[in-house]
PDB file of C-alpha atoms in Angstrom:
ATOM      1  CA  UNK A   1       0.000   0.000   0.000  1.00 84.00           C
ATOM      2  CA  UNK A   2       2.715   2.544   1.041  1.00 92.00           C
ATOM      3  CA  UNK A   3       5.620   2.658  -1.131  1.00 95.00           C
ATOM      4  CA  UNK A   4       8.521   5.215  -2.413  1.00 96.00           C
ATOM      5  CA  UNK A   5       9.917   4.687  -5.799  1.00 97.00           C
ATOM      6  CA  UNK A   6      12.545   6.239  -7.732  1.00 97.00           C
ATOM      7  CA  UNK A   7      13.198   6.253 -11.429  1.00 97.00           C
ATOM      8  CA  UNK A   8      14.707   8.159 -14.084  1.00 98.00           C
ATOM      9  CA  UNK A   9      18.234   7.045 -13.779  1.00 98.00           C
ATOM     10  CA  UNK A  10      20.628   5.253 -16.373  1.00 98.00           C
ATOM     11  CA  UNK A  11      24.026   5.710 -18.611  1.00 98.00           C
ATOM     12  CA  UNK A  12      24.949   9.095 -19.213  1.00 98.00           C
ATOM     13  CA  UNK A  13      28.513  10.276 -20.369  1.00 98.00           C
ATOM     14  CA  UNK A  14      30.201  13.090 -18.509  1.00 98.00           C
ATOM     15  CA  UNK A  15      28.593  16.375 -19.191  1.00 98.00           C
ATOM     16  CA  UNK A  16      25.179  14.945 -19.824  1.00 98.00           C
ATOM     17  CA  UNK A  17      21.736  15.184 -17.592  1.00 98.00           C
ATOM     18  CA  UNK A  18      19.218  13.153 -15.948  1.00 98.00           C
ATOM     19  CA  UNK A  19      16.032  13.813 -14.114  1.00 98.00           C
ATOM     20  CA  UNK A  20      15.592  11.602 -11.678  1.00 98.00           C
ATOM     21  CA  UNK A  21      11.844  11.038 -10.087  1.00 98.00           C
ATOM     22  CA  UNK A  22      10.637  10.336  -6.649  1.00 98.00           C
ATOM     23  CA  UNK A  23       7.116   9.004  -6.926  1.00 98.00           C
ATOM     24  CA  UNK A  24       4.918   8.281  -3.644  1.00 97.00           C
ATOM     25  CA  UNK A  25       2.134   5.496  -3.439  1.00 96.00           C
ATOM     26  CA  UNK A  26      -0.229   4.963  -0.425  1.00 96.00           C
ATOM     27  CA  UNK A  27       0.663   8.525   1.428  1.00 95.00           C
ATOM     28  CA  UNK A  28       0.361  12.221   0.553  1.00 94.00           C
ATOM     29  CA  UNK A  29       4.096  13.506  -0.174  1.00 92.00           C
ATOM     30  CA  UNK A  30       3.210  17.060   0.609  1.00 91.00           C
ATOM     31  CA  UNK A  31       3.117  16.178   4.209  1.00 92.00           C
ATOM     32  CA  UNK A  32       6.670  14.990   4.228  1.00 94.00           C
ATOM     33  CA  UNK A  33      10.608  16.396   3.421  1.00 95.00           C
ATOM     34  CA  UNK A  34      12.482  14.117   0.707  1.00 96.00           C
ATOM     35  CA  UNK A  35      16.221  13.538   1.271  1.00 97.00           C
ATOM     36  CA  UNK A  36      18.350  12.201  -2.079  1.00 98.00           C
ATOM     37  CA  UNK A  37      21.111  10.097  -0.846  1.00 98.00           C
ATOM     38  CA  UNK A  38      23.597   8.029  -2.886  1.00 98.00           C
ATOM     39  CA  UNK A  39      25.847   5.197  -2.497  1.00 98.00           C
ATOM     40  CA  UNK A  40      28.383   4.280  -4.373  1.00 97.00           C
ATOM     41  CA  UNK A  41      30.060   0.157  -4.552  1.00 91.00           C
ATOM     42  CA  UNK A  42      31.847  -0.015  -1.929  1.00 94.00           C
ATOM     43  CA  UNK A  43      30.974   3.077  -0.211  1.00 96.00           C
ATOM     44  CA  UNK A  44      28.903   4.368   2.509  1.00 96.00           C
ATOM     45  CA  UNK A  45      25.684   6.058   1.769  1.00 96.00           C
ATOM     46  CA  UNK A  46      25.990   9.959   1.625  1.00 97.00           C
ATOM     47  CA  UNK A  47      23.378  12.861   1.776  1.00 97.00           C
ATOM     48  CA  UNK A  48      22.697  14.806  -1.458  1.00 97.00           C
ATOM     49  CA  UNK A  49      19.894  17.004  -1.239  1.00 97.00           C
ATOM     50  CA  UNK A  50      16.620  17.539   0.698  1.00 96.00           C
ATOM     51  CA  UNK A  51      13.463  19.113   0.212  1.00 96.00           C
ATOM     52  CA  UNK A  52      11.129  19.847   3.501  1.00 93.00           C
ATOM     53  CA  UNK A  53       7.429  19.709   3.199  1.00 88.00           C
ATOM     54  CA  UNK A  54       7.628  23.244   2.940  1.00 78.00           C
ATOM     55  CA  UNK A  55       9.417  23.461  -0.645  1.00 67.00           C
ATOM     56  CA  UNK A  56      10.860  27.192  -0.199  1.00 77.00           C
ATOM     57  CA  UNK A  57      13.477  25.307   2.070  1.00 92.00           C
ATOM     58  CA  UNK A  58      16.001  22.954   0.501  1.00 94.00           C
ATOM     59  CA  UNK A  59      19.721  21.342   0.920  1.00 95.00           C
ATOM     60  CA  UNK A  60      22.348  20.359  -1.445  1.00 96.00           C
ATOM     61  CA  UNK A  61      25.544  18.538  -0.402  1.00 96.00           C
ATOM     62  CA  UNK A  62      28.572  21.355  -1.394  1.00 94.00           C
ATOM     63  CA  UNK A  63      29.676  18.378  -3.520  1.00 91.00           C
ATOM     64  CA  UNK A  64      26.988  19.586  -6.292  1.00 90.00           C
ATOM     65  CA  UNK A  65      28.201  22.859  -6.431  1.00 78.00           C
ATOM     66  CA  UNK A  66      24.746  24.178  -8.483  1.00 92.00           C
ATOM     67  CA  UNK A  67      24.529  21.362 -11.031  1.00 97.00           C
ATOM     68  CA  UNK A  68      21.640  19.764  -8.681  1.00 97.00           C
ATOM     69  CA  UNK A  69      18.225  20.794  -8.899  1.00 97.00           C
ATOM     70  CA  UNK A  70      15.127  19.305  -5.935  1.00 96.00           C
ATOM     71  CA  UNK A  71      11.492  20.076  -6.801  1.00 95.00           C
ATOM     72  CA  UNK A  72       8.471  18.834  -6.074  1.00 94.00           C
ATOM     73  CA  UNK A  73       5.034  18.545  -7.473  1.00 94.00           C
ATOM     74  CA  UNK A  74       2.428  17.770  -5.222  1.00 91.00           C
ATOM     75  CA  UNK A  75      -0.460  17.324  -7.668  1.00 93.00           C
ATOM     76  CA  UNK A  76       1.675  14.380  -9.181  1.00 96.00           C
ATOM     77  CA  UNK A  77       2.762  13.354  -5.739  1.00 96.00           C
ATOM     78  CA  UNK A  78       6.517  13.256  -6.726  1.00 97.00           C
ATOM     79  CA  UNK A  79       9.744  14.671  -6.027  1.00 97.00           C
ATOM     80  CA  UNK A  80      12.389  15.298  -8.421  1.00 97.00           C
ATOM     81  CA  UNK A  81      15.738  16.063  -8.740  1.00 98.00           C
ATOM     82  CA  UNK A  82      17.375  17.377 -11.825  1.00 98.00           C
ATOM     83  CA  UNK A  83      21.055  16.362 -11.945  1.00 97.00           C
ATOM     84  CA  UNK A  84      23.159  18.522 -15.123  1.00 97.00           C
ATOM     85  CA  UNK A  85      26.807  18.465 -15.933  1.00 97.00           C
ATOM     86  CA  UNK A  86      27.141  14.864 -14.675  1.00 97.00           C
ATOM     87  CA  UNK A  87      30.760  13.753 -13.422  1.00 96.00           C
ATOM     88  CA  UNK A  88      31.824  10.371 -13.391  1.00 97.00           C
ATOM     89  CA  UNK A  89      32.296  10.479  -9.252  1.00 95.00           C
ATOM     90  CA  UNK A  90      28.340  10.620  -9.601  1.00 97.00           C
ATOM     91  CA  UNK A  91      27.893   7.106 -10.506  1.00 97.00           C
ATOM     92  CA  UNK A  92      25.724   5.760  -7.615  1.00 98.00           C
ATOM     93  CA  UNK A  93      22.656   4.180  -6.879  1.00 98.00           C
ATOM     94  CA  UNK A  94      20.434   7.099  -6.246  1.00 98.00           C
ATOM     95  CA  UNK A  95      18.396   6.664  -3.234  1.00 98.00           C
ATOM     96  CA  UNK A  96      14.723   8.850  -1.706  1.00 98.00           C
ATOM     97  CA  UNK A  97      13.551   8.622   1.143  1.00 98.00           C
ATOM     98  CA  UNK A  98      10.430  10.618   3.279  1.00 97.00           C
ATOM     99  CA  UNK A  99      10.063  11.912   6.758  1.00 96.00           C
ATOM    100  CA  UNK A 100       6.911  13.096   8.144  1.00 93.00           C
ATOM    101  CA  UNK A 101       5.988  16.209   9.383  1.00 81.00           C
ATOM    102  CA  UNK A 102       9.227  18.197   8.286  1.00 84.00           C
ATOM    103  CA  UNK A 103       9.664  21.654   7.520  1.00 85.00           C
ATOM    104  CA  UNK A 104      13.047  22.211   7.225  1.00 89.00           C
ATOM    105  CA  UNK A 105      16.265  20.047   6.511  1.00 93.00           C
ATOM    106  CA  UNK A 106      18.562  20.948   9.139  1.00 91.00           C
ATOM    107  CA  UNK A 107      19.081  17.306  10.491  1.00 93.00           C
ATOM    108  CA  UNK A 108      18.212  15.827   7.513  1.00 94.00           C
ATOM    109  CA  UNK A 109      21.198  13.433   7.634  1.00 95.00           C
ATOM    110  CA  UNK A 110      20.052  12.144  10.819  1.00 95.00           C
ATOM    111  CA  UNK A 111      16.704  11.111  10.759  1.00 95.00           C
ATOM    112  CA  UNK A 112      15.330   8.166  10.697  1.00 96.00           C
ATOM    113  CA  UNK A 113      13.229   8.047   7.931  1.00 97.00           C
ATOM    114  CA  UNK A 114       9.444   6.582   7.364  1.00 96.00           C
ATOM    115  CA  UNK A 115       9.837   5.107   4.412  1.00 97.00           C
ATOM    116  CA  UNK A 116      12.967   4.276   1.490  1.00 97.00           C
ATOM    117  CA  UNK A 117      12.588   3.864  -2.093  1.00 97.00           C
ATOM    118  CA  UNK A 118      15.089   1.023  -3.868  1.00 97.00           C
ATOM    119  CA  UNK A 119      16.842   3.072  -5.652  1.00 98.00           C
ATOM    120  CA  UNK A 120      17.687   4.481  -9.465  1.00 98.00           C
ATOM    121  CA  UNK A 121      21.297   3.576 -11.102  1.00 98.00           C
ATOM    122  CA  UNK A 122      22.964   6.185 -11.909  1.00 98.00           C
ATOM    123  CA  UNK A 123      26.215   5.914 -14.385  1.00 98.00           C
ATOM    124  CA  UNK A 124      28.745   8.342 -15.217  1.00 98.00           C
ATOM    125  CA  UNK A 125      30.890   6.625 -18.116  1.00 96.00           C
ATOM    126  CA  UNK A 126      32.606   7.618 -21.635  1.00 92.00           C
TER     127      UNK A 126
END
């Protein structure tokens, strides 16, 4: 009944884009902040972005330094987030994930999140 699901990622070469989609089934996203977090093999997960439940108010890692876009349309019940100028140190499985009641992303790397999409791959490669 309640799930997260992401989608939108794939093979890109450097340079190129991707939007990647955060779609919610079973609960209102509106009512919730999105955090985008990536892993990469061998690596820990990392924070990338976050969007509170109030969308004026959102986070990017410094790592993205502008090339990251969050956004959310509630009608459609999805989050997005527009990645451009794609480096190969991108290449990640591309996580989403929603906590309730949020209106700001101060300690967004520290909650503990309601729910978890799968996750969208993500590579960088020429």
């Amino acid at each position: 009944q309640v799930q997260l699901v992401e989608s939108g990622g794939g093979l890109v070469q450097p340079g190129g884009s991707l939007r990647l989609s955060c779609a919610a089934s079973g609960f209102t996203l509106g009512y919730y902040a999105i955090g985008w977090f990536r892993q990469a093999p061998g690596k820990e997960r990392e924070g990338v972005s976050c969007i509170a439940s109030s969308d004026s108010i959102t986070y990017y890692a410094e790592f993205v330094k502008g090339r990251f876009t969050v956004s959310r349309d509630n009608a459609k019940n999805t989050v997005y987030l527009q990645i451009n100028s794609l480096k190969p140190e991108d290449t990640a499985v591309y996580y989403c994930a929603a906590h309730k009641l949020t209106v700001d992303c101060t300690f967004y790397l520290q909650w503990k999140y309601d729910y978890w999409g799968q996750g969208t791959q993500v590579t960088v490669s020429s």
